[in-house]
Coordinates of C-alpha atoms and ligand atoms in Angstrom, one line a residue:
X859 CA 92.1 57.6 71.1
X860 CA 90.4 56.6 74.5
X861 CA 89.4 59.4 76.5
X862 CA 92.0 60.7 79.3
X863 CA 90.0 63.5 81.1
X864 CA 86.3 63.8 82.7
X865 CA 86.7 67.2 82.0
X866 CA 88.6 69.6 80.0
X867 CA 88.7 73.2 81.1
X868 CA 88.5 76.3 79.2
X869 CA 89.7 78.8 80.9
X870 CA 91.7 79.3 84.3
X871 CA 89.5 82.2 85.8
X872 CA 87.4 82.2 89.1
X873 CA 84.8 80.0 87.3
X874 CA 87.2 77.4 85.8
X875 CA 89.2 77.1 89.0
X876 CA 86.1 76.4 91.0
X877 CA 84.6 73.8 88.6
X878 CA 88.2 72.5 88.5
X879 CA 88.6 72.2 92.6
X880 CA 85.2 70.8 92.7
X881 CA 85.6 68.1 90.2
X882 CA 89.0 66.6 91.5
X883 CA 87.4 66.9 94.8
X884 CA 85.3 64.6 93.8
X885 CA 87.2 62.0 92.1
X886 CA 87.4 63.2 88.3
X887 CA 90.5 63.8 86.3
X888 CA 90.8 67.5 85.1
X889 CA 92.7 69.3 82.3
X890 CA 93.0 73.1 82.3
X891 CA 94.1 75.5 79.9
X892 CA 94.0 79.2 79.5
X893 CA 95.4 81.1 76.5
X894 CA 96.5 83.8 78.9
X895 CA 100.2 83.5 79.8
X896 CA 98.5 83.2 83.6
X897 CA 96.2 81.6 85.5
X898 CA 93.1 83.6 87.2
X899 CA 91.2 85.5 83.9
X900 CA 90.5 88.5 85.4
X901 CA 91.6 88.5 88.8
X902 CA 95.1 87.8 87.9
X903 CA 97.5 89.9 90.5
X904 CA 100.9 90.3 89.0
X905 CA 104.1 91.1 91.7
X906 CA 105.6 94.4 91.0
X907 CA 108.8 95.2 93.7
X908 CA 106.6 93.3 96.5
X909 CA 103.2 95.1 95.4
X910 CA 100.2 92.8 94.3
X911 CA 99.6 94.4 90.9
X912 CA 95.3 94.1 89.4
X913 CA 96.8 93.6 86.3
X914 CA 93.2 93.1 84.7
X915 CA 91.4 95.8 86.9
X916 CA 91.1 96.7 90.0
X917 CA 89.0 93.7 92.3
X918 CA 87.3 94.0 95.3
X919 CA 85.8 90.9 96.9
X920 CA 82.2 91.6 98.1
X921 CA 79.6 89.3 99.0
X922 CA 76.2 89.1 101.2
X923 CA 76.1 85.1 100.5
X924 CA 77.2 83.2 103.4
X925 CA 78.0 80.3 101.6
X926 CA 80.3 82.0 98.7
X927 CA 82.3 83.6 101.5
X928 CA 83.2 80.3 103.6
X929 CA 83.9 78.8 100.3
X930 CA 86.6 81.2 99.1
X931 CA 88.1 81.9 102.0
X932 CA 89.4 77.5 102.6
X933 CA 91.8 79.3 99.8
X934 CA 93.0 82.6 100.9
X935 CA 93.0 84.5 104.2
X936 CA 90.9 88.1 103.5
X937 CA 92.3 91.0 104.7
X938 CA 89.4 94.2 106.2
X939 CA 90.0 95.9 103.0
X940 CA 86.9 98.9 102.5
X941 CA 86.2 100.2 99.4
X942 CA 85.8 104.4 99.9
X943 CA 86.9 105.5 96.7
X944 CA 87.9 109.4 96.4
X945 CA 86.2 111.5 93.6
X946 CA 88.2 114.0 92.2
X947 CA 86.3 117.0 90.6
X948 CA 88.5 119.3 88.9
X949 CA 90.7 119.5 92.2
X950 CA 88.1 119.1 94.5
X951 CA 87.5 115.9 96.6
X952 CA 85.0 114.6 97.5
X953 CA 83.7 111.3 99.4
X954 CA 82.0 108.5 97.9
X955 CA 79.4 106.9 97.2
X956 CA 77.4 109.8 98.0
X957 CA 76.7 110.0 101.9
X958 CA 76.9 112.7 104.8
X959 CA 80.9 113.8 103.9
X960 CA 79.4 114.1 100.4
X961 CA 76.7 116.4 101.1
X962 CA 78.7 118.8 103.5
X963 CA 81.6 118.9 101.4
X964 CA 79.0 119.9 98.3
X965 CA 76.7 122.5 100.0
X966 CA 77.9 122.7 103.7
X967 CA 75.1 121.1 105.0
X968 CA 75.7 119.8 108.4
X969 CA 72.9 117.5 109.8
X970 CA 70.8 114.5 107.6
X971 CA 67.7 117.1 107.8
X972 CA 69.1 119.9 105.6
X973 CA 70.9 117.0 103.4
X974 CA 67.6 115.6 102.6
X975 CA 66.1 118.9 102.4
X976 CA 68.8 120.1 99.7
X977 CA 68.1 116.6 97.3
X978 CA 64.8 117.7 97.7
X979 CA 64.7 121.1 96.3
X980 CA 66.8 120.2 93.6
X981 CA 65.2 117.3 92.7
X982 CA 61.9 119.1 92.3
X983 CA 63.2 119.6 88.5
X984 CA 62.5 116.3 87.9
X985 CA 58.9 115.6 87.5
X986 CA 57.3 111.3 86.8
X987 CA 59.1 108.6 86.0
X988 CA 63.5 109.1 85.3
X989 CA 63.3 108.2 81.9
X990 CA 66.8 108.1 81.6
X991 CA 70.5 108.3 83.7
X992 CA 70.7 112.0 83.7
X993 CA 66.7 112.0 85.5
X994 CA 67.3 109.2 87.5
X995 CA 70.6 110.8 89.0
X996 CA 69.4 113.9 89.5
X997 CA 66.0 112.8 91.1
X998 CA 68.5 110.5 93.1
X999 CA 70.8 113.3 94.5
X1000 CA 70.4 116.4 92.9
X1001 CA 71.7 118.6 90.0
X1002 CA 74.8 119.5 91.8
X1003 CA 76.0 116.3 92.5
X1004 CA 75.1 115.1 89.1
X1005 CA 77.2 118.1 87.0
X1006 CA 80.4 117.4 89.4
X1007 CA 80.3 113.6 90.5
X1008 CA 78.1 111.9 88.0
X1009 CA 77.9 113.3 84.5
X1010 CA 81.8 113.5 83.1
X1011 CA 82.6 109.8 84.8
X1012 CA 79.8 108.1 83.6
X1013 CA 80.1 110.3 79.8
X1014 CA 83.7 108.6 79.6
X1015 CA 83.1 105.0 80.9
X1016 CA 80.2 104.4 78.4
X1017 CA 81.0 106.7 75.6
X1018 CA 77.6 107.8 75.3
X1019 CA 75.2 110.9 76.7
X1020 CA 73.8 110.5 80.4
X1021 CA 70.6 111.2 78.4
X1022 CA 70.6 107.8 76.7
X1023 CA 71.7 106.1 78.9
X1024 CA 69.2 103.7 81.2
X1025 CA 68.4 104.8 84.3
X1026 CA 69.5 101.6 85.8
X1027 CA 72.9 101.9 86.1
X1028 CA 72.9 104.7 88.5
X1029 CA 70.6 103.2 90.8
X1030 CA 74.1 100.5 91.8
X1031 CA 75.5 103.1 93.9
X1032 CA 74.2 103.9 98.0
X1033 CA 73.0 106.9 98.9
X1034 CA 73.4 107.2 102.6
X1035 CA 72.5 110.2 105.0
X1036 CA 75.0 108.8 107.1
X1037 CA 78.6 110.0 107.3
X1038 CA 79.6 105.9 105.9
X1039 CA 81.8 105.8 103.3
X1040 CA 81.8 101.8 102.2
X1041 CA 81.0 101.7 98.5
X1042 CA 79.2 98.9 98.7
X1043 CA 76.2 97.1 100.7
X1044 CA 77.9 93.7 101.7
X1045 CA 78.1 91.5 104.6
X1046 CA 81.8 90.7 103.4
X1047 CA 84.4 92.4 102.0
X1048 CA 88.1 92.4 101.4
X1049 CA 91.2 91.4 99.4
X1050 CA 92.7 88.1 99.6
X1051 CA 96.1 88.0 101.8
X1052 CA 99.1 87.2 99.3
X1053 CA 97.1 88.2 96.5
X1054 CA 94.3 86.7 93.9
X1055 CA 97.0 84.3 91.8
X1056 CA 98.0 82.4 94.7
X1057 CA 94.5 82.1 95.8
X1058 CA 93.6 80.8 92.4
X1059 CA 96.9 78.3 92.7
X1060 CA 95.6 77.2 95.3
X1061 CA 92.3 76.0 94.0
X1062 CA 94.2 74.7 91.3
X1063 CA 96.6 73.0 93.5
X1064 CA 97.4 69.4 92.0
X1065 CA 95.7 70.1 88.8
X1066 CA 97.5 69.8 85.4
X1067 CA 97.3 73.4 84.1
X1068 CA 98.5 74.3 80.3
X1069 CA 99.2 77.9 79.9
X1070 CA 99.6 79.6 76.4
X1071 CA 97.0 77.2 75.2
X1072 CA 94.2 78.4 72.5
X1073 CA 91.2 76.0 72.8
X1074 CA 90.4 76.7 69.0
X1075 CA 94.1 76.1 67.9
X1076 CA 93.8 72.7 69.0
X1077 CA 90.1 72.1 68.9
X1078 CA 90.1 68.6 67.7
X1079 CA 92.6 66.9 69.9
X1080 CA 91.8 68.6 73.0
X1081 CA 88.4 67.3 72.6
X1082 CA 89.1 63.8 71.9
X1083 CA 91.2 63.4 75.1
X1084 CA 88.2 64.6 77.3
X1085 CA 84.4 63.5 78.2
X1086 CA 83.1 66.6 78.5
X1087 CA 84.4 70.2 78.3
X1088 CA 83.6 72.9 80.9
X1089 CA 83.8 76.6 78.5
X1090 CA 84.0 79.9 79.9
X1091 CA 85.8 82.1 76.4
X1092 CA 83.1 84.0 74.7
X1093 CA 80.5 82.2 73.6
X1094 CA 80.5 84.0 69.8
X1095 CA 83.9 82.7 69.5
X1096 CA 83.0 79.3 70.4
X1097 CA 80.6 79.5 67.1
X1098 CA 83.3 81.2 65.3
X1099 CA 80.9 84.6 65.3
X1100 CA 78.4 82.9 62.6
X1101 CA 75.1 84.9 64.0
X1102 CA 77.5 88.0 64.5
X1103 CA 79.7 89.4 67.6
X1104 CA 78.3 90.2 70.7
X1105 CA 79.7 94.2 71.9
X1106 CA 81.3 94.4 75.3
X1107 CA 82.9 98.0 77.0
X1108 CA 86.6 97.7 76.8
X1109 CA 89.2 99.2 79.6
X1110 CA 93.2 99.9 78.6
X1111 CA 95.5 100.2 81.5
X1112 CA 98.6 102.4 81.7
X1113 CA 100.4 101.4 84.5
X1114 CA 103.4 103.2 85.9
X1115 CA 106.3 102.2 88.7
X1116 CA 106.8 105.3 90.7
X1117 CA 110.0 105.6 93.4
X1118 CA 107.9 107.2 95.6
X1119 CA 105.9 105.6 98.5
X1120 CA 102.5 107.4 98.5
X1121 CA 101.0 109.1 95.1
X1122 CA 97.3 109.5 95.8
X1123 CA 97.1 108.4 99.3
X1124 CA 94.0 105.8 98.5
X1125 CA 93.5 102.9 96.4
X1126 CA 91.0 104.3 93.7
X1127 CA 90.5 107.9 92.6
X1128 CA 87.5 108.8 90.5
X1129 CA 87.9 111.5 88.2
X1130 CA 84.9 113.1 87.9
X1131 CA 84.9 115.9 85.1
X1132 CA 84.9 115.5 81.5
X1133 CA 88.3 116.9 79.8
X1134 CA 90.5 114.2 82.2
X1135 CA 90.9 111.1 79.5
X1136 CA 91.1 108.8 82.1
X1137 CA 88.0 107.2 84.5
X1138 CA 89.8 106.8 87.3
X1139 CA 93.4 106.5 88.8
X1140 CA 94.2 103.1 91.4
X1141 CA 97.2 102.8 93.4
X1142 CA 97.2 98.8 94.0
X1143 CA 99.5 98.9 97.3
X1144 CA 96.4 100.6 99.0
X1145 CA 94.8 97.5 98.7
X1146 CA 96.8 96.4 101.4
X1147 CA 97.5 98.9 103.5
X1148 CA 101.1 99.6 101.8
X1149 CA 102.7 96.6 103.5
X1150 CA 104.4 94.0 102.3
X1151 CA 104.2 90.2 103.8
X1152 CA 106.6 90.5 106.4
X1153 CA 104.4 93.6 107.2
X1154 CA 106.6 96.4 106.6
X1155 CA 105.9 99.3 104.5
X1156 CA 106.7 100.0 100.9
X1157 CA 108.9 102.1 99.6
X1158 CA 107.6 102.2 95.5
X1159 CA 104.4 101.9 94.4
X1160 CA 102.2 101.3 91.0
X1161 CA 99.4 103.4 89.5
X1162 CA 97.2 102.4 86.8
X1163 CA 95.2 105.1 84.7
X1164 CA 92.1 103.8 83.3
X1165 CA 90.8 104.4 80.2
X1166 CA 87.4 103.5 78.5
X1167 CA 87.3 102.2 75.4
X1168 CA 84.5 100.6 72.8
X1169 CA 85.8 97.1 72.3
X1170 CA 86.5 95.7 69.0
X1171 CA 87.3 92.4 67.8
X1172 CA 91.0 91.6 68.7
X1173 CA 90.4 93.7 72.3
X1174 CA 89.7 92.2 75.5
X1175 CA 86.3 91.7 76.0
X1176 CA 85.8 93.1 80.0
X1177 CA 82.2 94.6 80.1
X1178 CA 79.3 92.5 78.2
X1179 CA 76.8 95.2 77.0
X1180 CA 73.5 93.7 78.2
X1181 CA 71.2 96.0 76.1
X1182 CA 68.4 94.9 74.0
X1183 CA 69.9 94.5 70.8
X1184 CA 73.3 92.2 72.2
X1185 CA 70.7 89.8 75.2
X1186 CA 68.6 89.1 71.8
X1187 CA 71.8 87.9 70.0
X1188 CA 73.2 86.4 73.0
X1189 CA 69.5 84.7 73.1
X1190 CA 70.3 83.0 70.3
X1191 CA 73.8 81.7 70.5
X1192 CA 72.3 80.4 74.1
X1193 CA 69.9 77.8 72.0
X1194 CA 72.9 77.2 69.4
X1195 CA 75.0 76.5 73.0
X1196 CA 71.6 73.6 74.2
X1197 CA 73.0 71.4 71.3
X1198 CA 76.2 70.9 72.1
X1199 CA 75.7 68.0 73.9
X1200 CA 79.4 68.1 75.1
X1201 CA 79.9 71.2 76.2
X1202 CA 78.9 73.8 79.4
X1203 CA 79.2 77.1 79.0
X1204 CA 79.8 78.9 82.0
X1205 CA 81.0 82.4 83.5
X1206 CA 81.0 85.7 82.5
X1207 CA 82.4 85.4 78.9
X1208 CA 80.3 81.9 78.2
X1209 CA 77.0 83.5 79.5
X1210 CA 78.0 86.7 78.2
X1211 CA 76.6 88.3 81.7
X1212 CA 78.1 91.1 83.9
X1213 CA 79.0 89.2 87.1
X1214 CA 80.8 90.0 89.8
X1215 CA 83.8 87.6 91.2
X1216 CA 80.7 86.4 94.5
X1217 CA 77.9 85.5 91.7
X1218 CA 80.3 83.8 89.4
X1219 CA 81.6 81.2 92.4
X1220 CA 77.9 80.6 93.0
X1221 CA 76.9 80.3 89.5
X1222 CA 79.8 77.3 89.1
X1223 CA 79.2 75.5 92.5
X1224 CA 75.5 75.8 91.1
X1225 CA 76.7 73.6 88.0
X1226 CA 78.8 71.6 89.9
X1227 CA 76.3 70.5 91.8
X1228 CA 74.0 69.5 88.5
X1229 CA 76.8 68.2 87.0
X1230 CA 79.2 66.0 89.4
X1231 CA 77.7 63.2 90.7
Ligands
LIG2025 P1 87.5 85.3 83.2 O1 88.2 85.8 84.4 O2 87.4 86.2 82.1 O3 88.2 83.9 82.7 C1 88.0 83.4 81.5 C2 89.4 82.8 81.0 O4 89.2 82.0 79.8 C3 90.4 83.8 80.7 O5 91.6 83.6 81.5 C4 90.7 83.6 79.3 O6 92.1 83.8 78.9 C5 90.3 82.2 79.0 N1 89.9 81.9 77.6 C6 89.0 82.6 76.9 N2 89.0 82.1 75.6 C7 89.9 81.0 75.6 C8 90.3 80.1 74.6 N3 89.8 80.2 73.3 N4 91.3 79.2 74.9 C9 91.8 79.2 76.2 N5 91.4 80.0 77.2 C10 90.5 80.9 76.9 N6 84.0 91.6 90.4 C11 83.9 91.8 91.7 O7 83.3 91.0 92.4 N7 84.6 92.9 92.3 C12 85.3 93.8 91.5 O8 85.8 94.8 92.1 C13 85.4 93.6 90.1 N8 86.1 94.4 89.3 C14 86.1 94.2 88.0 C15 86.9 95.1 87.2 C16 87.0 94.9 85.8 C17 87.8 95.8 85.0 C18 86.3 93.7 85.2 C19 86.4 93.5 83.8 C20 85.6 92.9 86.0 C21 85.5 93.1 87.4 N9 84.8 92.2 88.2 C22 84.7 92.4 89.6 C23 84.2 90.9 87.6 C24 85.1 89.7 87.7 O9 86.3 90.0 87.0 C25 84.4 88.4 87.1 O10 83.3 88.2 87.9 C26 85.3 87.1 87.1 O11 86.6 87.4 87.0 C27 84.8 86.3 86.0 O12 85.5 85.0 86.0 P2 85.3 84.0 84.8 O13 86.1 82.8 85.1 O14 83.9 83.9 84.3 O15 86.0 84.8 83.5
LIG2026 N1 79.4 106.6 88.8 C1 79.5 108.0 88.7 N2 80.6 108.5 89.4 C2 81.5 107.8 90.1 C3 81.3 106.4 90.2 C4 80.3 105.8 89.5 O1 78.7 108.6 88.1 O2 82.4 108.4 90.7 C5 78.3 106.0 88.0 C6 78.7 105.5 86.7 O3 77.6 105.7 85.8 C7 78.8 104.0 86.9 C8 77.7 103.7 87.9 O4 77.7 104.9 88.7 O5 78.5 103.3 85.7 C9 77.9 102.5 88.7 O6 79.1 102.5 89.4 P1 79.9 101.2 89.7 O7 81.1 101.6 90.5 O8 79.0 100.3 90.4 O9 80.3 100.7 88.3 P2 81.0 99.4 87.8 O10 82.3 99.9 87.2 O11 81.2 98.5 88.9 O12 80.1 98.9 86.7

């Protein structure tokens, strides 16, 4: 059979989509499929009585590169959606990440001085190096902040003791002696108007797209009617797990319709202590200020608990586990991955790599340019 397709894509997410765009851009003849019963991986929004539901987790756009942000937003207007997440300890709120509200809400302080002065003193505990989460969070912001705001979310999300746990992961989140209350450091931020599928139709837009699809189901004629074949599943699964599975951090969603128009009054609530099963609580509508298109306010709304799970085979892999033991494996499925002569592997599952929605549209332009002549 002659070949039909440049390229066959695996996978309808933000890093198939782009290599997709790219390539009929430039003159090639795409295929896409996605085992999913969407398009989008991840980002997939789902419409629940006019409210864009993150079916797959709660996604906030963020970026400091110039170049990602003028590129995603030819497909989707943004809207000046700010990340201030709500902690929740026990019945107590609090701001985050940890900043000025924070600190007076903990211990009353009032000006940056006695903030700065209270981290101090309790920080004096811990003495060289953080050797692990629970040192580097208290040497970060204290003990206080680390028994209410730290130590029962982070227990839950990675099922294991603050005291094995690497110090790095704390050191993600701003600490601000000013009264700010963005989660995160970027130049742009937001939520795309309409939500993330039509964003991702649109990049898609006049691309043959075949939903329902399992690459491995129908391996061998799906890769006789292409060149090449972009990849972004999991890369163990492409070598049918011969060296072993990698581990990722899975997340199950309850989500619940409520006829009521305002249940937490913010889009995501962190809570904080350790008897609560759940990480966190989000309320999608917040991502848009409770409105619907036409701009007029809704009268339902959704709310999805999060729970943290270990993955197992069968789940959906959402967080890779980037410790020593999974990079070595992933090392060597990586020089397995250099012989297929055929194939790319590319995005968060196909480099088994934890990245966000900004560095994963970089990482495919990147190939695109390599690739696409
Ligand atoms: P995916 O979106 O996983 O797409 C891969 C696609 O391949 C899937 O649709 C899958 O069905 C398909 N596929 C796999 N195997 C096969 C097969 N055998 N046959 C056919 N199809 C297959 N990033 C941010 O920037 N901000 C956030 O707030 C944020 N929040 C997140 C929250 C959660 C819970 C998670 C898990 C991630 C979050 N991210 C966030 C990261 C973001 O989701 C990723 O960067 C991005 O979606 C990765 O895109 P991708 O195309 O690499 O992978
Ligand atoms: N974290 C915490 N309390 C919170 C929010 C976050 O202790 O209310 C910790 C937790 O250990 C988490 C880390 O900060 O893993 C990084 O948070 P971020 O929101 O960046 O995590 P993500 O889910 O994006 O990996």
């Amino acid at each position: 059979m002659d070949d039909v397709y440049d390229y066959l894509i695996v996978g309808s997410g933000l890093y198939g989509a782009v290599f997709a765009h790219e390539a009929k851009k430039n003159g090639k003849s795409v295929f896409v499929i996605d085992k999913r019963p969407n398009i989008g991986g991840n980002v997939y929004t789902e419409n629940v009585e006019g409210i864009h539901v993150h079916k797959y987790g709660a996604h906030i756009f963020h970026t400091n590169h110039t170049e990602v942000w003028n590129y995603i937003t030819q497909f989707a207007a943004f809207n000046r959606f700010t990340n201030s997440p709500v902690a929740n300890y026990k019945g107590e709120l609090y701001s985050l990440p940890f900043n000025m509200y924070t600190f007076n809400k903990m211990w009353g302080v009032v000006t940056p001085e006695e903030a700065a002065a209270k981290i101090a003193e309790q920080r004096r505990e811990i003495t060289g190096e953080p050797k692990n989460l629970e040192e580097q969070a208290i040497s970060l912001v204290g003990r206080d902040i680390y028994e209410k705001l730290i130590k029962g979310y982070t227990e839950k999300q990675w099922g294991r003791d603050c005291k094995e746990l690497p110090a790095f992961i704390i050191k993600r989140l701003p600490v601000r002696l000013t009264f700010d209350n963005n989660y995160f450091n970027a130049l742009y931020q937001g939520i795309p108007v309409g939500g993330y599928t039509q964003m991702v139709a649109n990049m898609l837009e006049g691309i043959e797209v075949r939903l329902n699809t399992d690459y491995f189901e129908h391996k061998e004629e799906l890769d006789a009617i292409a060149e090449k074949v972009i990849y972004t599943g999991p890369i163990d699964a492409y070598f049918d797990f011969k060296l072993g599975t990698l581990e990722y951090r899975s997340v199950r969603f309850e989500n619940e319709l409520l006829d009521i128009p305002n249940f937490q009054g913010n889009a995501a609530v962190n809570y904080t202590d350790c008897e609560t099963p759940w990480t966190r609580i989000i309320e999608h509508k917040w991502f848009e200020f409770g409105k619907d298109a036409q701009g007029n306010d809704l009268p339902k709304t959704v709310i999805s608990r999060e729970f943290s799970s270990e993955w197992k085979l069968g789940d959906e892999p959402y967080y890779p586990v980037n410790d020593e033991k999974n990079s070595a494996l992933y090392a060597k499925y990586k020089a397995l991955a250099a012989n297929e002569s055929k194939v790319i592997f590319g995005g968060r599952l196909g480099e088994y790599k934890y990245y966000d929605m900004d560095a994963v549209i970089a990482a495919a332009l990147e190939m695109c340019k390599k690739e696409i002549s």
